[in-house]
mmCIF file of C-alpha atoms in Angstrom:
data_model
loop_
_atom_site.group_PDB
_atom_site.id
_atom_site.type_symbol
_atom_site.label_atom_id
_atom_site.label_comp_id
_atom_site.label_asym_id
_atom_site.label_seq_id
_atom_site.Cartn_x
_atom_site.Cartn_y
_atom_site.Cartn_z
ATOM 1 C CA ASN D 192 -8.462 -16.889 11.819
ATOM 2 C CA ALA D 193 -11.240 -16.108 9.611
ATOM 3 C CA GLY D 194 -9.667 -13.225 7.855
ATOM 4 C CA VAL D 195 -12.634 -10.578 6.463
ATOM 5 C CA THR D 196 -15.795 -12.084 6.086
ATOM 6 C CA GLN D 197 -19.156 -10.250 4.343
ATOM 7 C CA THR D 198 -22.735 -11.047 4.368
ATOM 8 C CA PRO D 199 -24.665 -11.594 2.598
ATOM 9 C CA LYS D 200 -22.928 -13.176 -0.648
ATOM 10 C CA PHE D 201 -25.663 -12.227 -2.971
ATOM 11 C CA GLN D 202 -28.514 -9.844 -2.843
ATOM 12 C CA VAL D 203 -31.434 -8.161 -4.952
ATOM 13 C CA LEU D 204 -33.111 -5.101 -3.975
ATOM 14 C CA LYS D 205 -36.039 -2.742 -5.425
ATOM 15 C CA THR D 206 -35.253 0.804 -6.036
ATOM 16 C CA GLY D 207 -35.738 2.888 -2.946
ATOM 17 C CA GLN D 208 -35.314 -0.242 -0.280
ATOM 18 C CA SER D 209 -32.845 0.122 2.056
ATOM 19 C CA MET D 210 -30.206 -2.287 3.308
ATOM 20 C CA THR D 211 -27.052 -3.123 5.369
ATOM 21 C CA LEU D 212 -23.857 -4.995 3.891
ATOM 22 C CA GLN D 213 -21.991 -6.587 6.748
ATOM 23 C CA CYS D 214 -18.202 -6.895 7.308
ATOM 24 C CA ALA D 215 -16.301 -8.426 10.247
ATOM 25 C CA GLN D 216 -12.575 -8.781 10.459
ATOM 26 C CA ASP D 217 -10.753 -10.554 13.489
ATOM 27 C CA MET D 218 -7.185 -9.704 12.644
ATOM 28 C CA ASN D 219 -7.330 -6.439 15.402
ATOM 29 C CA HIS D 220 -6.934 -4.196 12.385
ATOM 30 C CA GLU D 221 -7.330 -0.543 12.796
ATOM 31 C CA TYR D 222 -8.393 0.122 9.170
ATOM 32 C CA MET D 223 -11.359 -0.849 7.431
ATOM 33 C CA SER D 224 -12.627 -0.077 4.292
ATOM 34 C CA TRP D 225 -15.464 -0.321 1.806
ATOM 35 C CA TYR D 226 -15.289 -0.652 -2.258
ATOM 36 C CA ARG D 227 -17.157 -0.905 -5.185
ATOM 37 C CA GLN D 228 -16.242 -2.749 -8.654
ATOM 38 C CA ASP D 229 -18.025 -1.852 -11.701
ATOM 39 C CA PRO D 230 -17.462 -4.081 -15.021
ATOM 40 C CA GLY D 231 -14.069 -2.585 -16.610
ATOM 41 C CA MET D 232 -13.305 -0.632 -13.658
ATOM 42 C CA GLY D 233 -10.974 -0.633 -10.531
ATOM 43 C CA LEU D 234 -12.396 -0.931 -7.144
ATOM 44 C CA ARG D 235 -13.315 2.775 -6.105
ATOM 45 C CA LEU D 236 -13.253 3.034 -2.261
ATOM 46 C CA ILE D 237 -16.594 4.273 -0.688
ATOM 47 C CA HIS D 238 -15.801 4.947 2.789
ATOM 48 C CA TYR D 239 -12.844 4.235 5.377
ATOM 49 C CA SER D 240 -12.449 4.123 9.085
ATOM 50 C CA VAL D 241 -9.014 4.422 10.944
ATOM 51 C CA GLY D 242 -10.654 3.166 14.235
ATOM 52 C CA ALA D 243 -13.696 2.573 16.184
ATOM 53 C CA GLY D 244 -15.638 5.995 15.913
ATOM 54 C CA ILE D 245 -14.124 7.397 13.016
ATOM 55 C CA THR D 246 -15.042 7.052 9.419
ATOM 56 C CA ASP D 247 -14.541 9.331 6.499
ATOM 57 C CA GLN D 248 -15.274 9.810 2.965
ATOM 58 C CA GLY D 249 -13.760 8.243 0.247
ATOM 59 C CA GLU D 250 -13.847 8.815 -3.739
ATOM 60 C CA VAL D 251 -17.877 7.924 -4.369
ATOM 61 C CA PRO D 252 -19.609 8.087 -0.878
ATOM 62 C CA ASN D 253 -22.894 9.449 -1.923
ATOM 63 C CA GLY D 254 -25.813 7.136 -1.431
ATOM 64 C CA TYR D 255 -23.845 5.029 1.469
ATOM 65 C CA ASN D 256 -23.488 5.526 5.119
ATOM 66 C CA VAL D 257 -20.705 3.699 7.636
ATOM 67 C CA SER D 258 -20.601 3.341 11.104
ATOM 68 C CA ARG D 259 -17.663 1.805 13.528
ATOM 69 C CA SER D 260 -18.559 1.088 16.674
ATOM 70 C CA THR D 261 -16.222 -1.776 17.237
ATOM 71 C CA THR D 262 -12.786 -2.797 15.809
ATOM 72 C CA GLU D 263 -14.583 -5.646 14.409
ATOM 73 C CA ASP D 264 -17.413 -4.614 12.177
ATOM 74 C CA PHE D 265 -17.621 -2.256 9.501
ATOM 75 C CA PRO D 266 -21.609 -2.199 8.305
ATOM 76 C CA LEU D 267 -22.198 -0.668 5.235
ATOM 77 C CA ARG D 268 -25.710 1.155 4.742
ATOM 78 C CA LEU D 269 -27.482 2.023 1.591
ATOM 79 C CA LEU D 270 -30.453 3.934 2.294
ATOM 80 C CA SER D 271 -32.407 4.367 -0.540
ATOM 81 C CA ALA D 272 -31.202 1.830 -3.182
ATOM 82 C CA ALA D 273 -30.804 2.639 -6.929
ATOM 83 C CA PRO D 274 -30.055 1.039 -9.700
ATOM 84 C CA SER D 275 -26.952 2.832 -10.179
ATOM 85 C CA GLN D 276 -26.000 0.806 -7.011
ATOM 86 C CA THR D 277 -25.604 -2.631 -8.469
ATOM 87 C CA SER D 278 -22.189 -3.551 -8.115
ATOM 88 C CA VAL D 279 -19.776 -5.716 -6.245
ATOM 89 C CA TYR D 280 -18.843 -4.686 -2.993
ATOM 90 C CA PHE D 281 -15.766 -5.601 -0.952
ATOM 91 C CA CYS D 282 -14.820 -4.869 2.352
ATOM 92 C CA ALA D 283 -11.191 -4.788 3.268
ATOM 93 C CA SER D 284 -8.785 -4.465 6.380
ATOM 94 C CA ARG D 285 -5.142 -3.528 6.946
ATOM 95 C CA SER D 286 -3.161 -2.772 10.096
ATOM 96 C CA GLY D 287 -1.775 0.629 10.506
ATOM 97 C CA THR D 288 -3.358 3.803 9.068
ATOM 98 C CA GLY D 289 -2.177 6.675 7.240
ATOM 99 C CA SER D 290 1.247 6.231 5.111
ATOM 100 C CA SER D 291 2.086 2.897 6.547
ATOM 101 C CA TYR D 292 0.412 1.543 3.309
ATOM 102 C CA ASN D 293 0.267 -2.041 4.737
ATOM 103 C CA GLU D 294 -1.218 -4.931 2.284
ATOM 104 C CA GLN D 295 -5.138 -4.768 2.282
ATOM 105 C CA PHE D 296 -6.981 -8.205 3.332
ATOM 106 C CA PHE D 297 -10.260 -8.346 1.207
ATOM 107 C CA GLY D 298 -13.347 -10.387 2.105
ATOM 108 C CA PRO D 299 -14.738 -12.279 -0.912
ATOM 109 C CA GLY D 300 -17.356 -9.803 -1.725
ATOM 110 C CA THR D 301 -21.322 -8.755 -1.877
ATOM 111 C CA ARG D 302 -23.153 -8.753 -5.450
ATOM 112 C CA LEU D 303 -25.882 -6.416 -5.144
ATOM 113 C CA THR D 304 -28.455 -5.823 -7.741
ATOM 114 C CA VAL D 305 -31.121 -3.025 -7.487
ATOM 115 C CA LEU D 306 -33.732 -3.479 -9.993
ATOM 116 C CA GLY Q 155 -6.206 14.148 -10.112
ATOM 117 C CA GLN Q 156 -5.883 10.712 -8.209
ATOM 118 C CA GLN Q 157 -5.712 8.179 -11.180
ATOM 119 C CA VAL Q 158 -3.761 5.933 -11.982
ATOM 120 C CA MET Q 159 -3.801 4.582 -15.792
ATOM 121 C CA GLN Q 160 -2.986 0.707 -16.442
ATOM 122 C CA ILE Q 161 -2.452 -0.586 -19.825
ATOM 123 C CA PRO Q 162 -3.340 -2.546 -21.206
ATOM 124 C CA GLN Q 163 -7.099 -3.496 -20.724
ATOM 125 C CA TYR Q 164 -7.096 -7.034 -21.754
ATOM 126 C CA GLN Q 165 -4.151 -9.034 -22.945
ATOM 127 C CA HIS Q 166 -4.252 -12.824 -24.062
ATOM 128 C CA VAL Q 167 -1.181 -14.736 -24.432
ATOM 129 C CA GLN Q 168 -0.408 -18.324 -24.994
ATOM 130 C CA GLU Q 169 0.686 -20.437 -22.090
ATOM 131 C CA GLY Q 170 4.649 -20.220 -22.264
ATOM 132 C CA GLU Q 171 4.818 -16.377 -23.586
ATOM 133 C CA ASP Q 172 5.754 -13.131 -21.162
ATOM 134 C CA PHE Q 173 3.046 -10.644 -20.191
ATOM 135 C CA THR Q 174 3.479 -7.021 -18.957
ATOM 136 C CA THR Q 175 1.176 -4.822 -17.511
ATOM 137 C CA TYR Q 176 1.951 -0.948 -16.788
ATOM 138 C CA CYS Q 177 0.747 1.782 -14.352
ATOM 139 C CA ASN Q 178 1.349 5.197 -15.042
ATOM 140 C CA SER Q 179 0.507 8.235 -12.775
ATOM 141 C CA SER Q 180 0.607 11.985 -13.615
ATOM 142 C CA THR Q 181 1.804 12.781 -10.093
ATOM 143 C CA THR Q 182 5.048 11.447 -7.943
ATOM 144 C CA LEU Q 183 4.142 8.134 -6.254
ATOM 145 C CA SER Q 184 4.892 7.157 -2.548
ATOM 146 C CA ASN Q 185 4.236 4.030 -3.266
ATOM 147 C CA ILE Q 186 2.591 1.363 -5.522
ATOM 148 C CA GLN Q 187 0.989 -1.663 -4.411
ATOM 149 C CA TRP Q 188 0.084 -4.632 -6.648
ATOM 150 C CA TYR Q 189 -2.874 -7.118 -6.202
ATOM 151 C CA LYS Q 190 -4.121 -10.136 -8.301
ATOM 152 C CA GLN Q 191 -7.678 -10.615 -8.564
ATOM 153 C CA ARG Q 192 -9.197 -14.253 -9.993
ATOM 154 C CA PRO Q 193 -12.326 -14.903 -11.848
ATOM 155 C CA GLY Q 194 -15.188 -14.456 -9.577
ATOM 156 C CA GLY Q 195 -12.532 -14.069 -6.635
ATOM 157 C CA HIS Q 196 -11.460 -10.910 -4.367
ATOM 158 C CA PRO Q 197 -8.073 -8.953 -4.687
ATOM 159 C CA VAL Q 198 -5.121 -10.509 -3.313
ATOM 160 C CA PHE Q 199 -1.910 -8.368 -2.158
ATOM 161 C CA LEU Q 200 0.936 -9.267 -4.232
ATOM 162 C CA ILE Q 201 3.948 -6.637 -3.247
ATOM 163 C CA GLN Q 202 4.708 -3.012 -2.458
ATOM 164 C CA LEU Q 203 7.201 -0.697 -3.784
ATOM 165 C CA VAL Q 204 8.568 2.222 -2.154
ATOM 166 C CA LYS Q 205 11.917 3.180 -3.375
ATOM 167 C CA SER Q 206 12.646 4.773 -6.652
ATOM 168 C CA GLY Q 207 14.047 2.450 -9.348
ATOM 169 C CA GLU Q 208 13.313 -0.745 -6.968
ATOM 170 C CA VAL Q 209 12.909 -4.281 -8.613
ATOM 171 C CA LYS Q 210 11.445 -7.135 -6.904
ATOM 172 C CA LYS Q 211 10.774 -10.816 -7.785
ATOM 173 C CA GLN Q 212 8.490 -13.356 -6.842
ATOM 174 C CA LYS Q 213 9.298 -16.416 -8.798
ATOM 175 C CA ARG Q 214 8.076 -15.620 -12.085
ATOM 176 C CA LEU Q 215 7.048 -12.231 -11.413
ATOM 177 C CA THR Q 216 9.133 -9.129 -11.641
ATOM 178 C CA PHE Q 217 8.031 -5.617 -10.287
ATOM 179 C CA GLN Q 218 9.813 -2.403 -11.247
ATOM 180 C CA PHE Q 219 9.103 1.254 -9.750
ATOM 181 C CA GLY Q 220 10.204 3.911 -12.039
ATOM 182 C CA GLU Q 221 13.108 6.377 -11.183
ATOM 183 C CA ALA Q 222 10.783 9.139 -11.444
ATOM 184 C CA LYS Q 223 8.070 7.023 -8.993
ATOM 185 C CA LYS Q 224 5.264 8.070 -11.733
ATOM 186 C CA ASN Q 225 5.371 4.562 -13.297
ATOM 187 C CA SER Q 226 5.363 1.020 -12.624
ATOM 188 C CA SER Q 227 5.478 -2.343 -14.142
ATOM 189 C CA LEU Q 228 4.482 -6.263 -13.695
ATOM 190 C CA HIS Q 229 6.179 -8.682 -15.724
ATOM 191 C CA ILE Q 230 5.450 -12.546 -15.539
ATOM 192 C CA THR Q 231 7.905 -14.808 -17.508
ATOM 193 C CA ALA Q 232 6.455 -17.895 -19.243
ATOM 194 C CA THR Q 233 2.654 -17.857 -18.304
ATOM 195 C CA GLN Q 234 1.020 -20.687 -16.828
ATOM 196 C CA THR Q 235 -2.649 -20.901 -16.631
ATOM 197 C CA THR Q 236 -2.744 -20.360 -13.224
ATOM 198 C CA ASP Q 237 -1.876 -16.589 -13.748
ATOM 199 C CA VAL Q 238 -5.349 -16.076 -15.199
ATOM 200 C CA GLY Q 239 -6.756 -13.250 -13.654
ATOM 201 C CA THR Q 240 -6.803 -9.291 -13.289
ATOM 202 C CA TYR Q 241 -3.922 -7.545 -12.416
ATOM 203 C CA PHE Q 242 -4.065 -3.877 -10.324
ATOM 204 C CA CYS Q 243 -1.823 -1.643 -9.458
ATOM 205 C CA VAL Q 244 -2.782 0.532 -6.269
ATOM 206 C CA LYS Q 245 -1.731 4.081 -5.526
ATOM 207 C CA GLY Q 246 -1.844 5.214 -1.922
ATOM 208 C CA SER Q 247 -2.522 8.626 -0.527
ATOM 209 C CA GLY Q 248 -2.891 9.057 3.050
ATOM 210 C CA ASN Q 249 -5.748 6.964 4.456
ATOM 211 C CA GLN Q 250 -7.150 6.359 0.864
ATOM 212 C CA PHE Q 251 -6.508 4.233 -2.015
ATOM 213 C CA TYR Q 252 -6.692 4.150 -5.746
ATOM 214 C CA PHE Q 253 -7.056 1.188 -8.089
ATOM 215 C CA GLY Q 254 -5.783 1.240 -11.616
ATOM 216 C CA THR Q 255 -8.644 -0.108 -14.066
ATOM 217 C CA GLY Q 256 -6.837 -3.039 -14.178
ATOM 218 C CA THR Q 257 -5.254 -5.627 -17.104
ATOM 219 C CA SER Q 258 -7.302 -8.694 -17.144
ATOM 220 C CA LEU Q 259 -4.841 -11.337 -18.288
ATOM 221 C CA THR Q 260 -6.130 -14.649 -20.425
ATOM 222 C CA VAL Q 261 -3.843 -17.226 -20.913
ATOM 223 C CA ILE Q 262 -4.391 -19.650 -23.722
ATOM 224 C CA PRO Q 263 -3.059 -23.329 -22.971
#
């Protein structure tokens, strides 16, 4: 099993450009999520999904869109990149949803710089 | 509101010394998870605590959940260089997870 994979590893964008960060998992997990990590801060939840066709907002959703057409994939879209979105982005998945609170498995991260 | 406060932010210890990080919440926690992130890496799950007063051990790591379920701690006995990294406590609330700010541990050989 590859676990949770993310592409690309690194990306540089100009302000206003759009891009999609890819995330895939091969563990048949219902729950998938996106976090951003900024220096000196913990991870903050952007969006999450409890199954194909179901997504919801997390703590910091503004400027990001998600969709979940399959169990395996959960892409994160930046429609118009801003310097404030410079961060490291982590995708995670876990089995179960709601208060089962099973461990989350994280991907290796995407380091994004917006100039 | 949903924040979990974690202290200290940084800790430097000599190899062989003990280390403790503390996590506090203003509201009662249904559970608390701990993750470790090595420099340049991704968070890796360590443990989950759900019961009031629960204590769990993993080799040199001891995890505690407060009696009132508002605080938790991670204690490492006799640190080693392999313990280097940032330790996060994480609060689960429904389908959302809230990370503490983390404690960055440096171990001096």
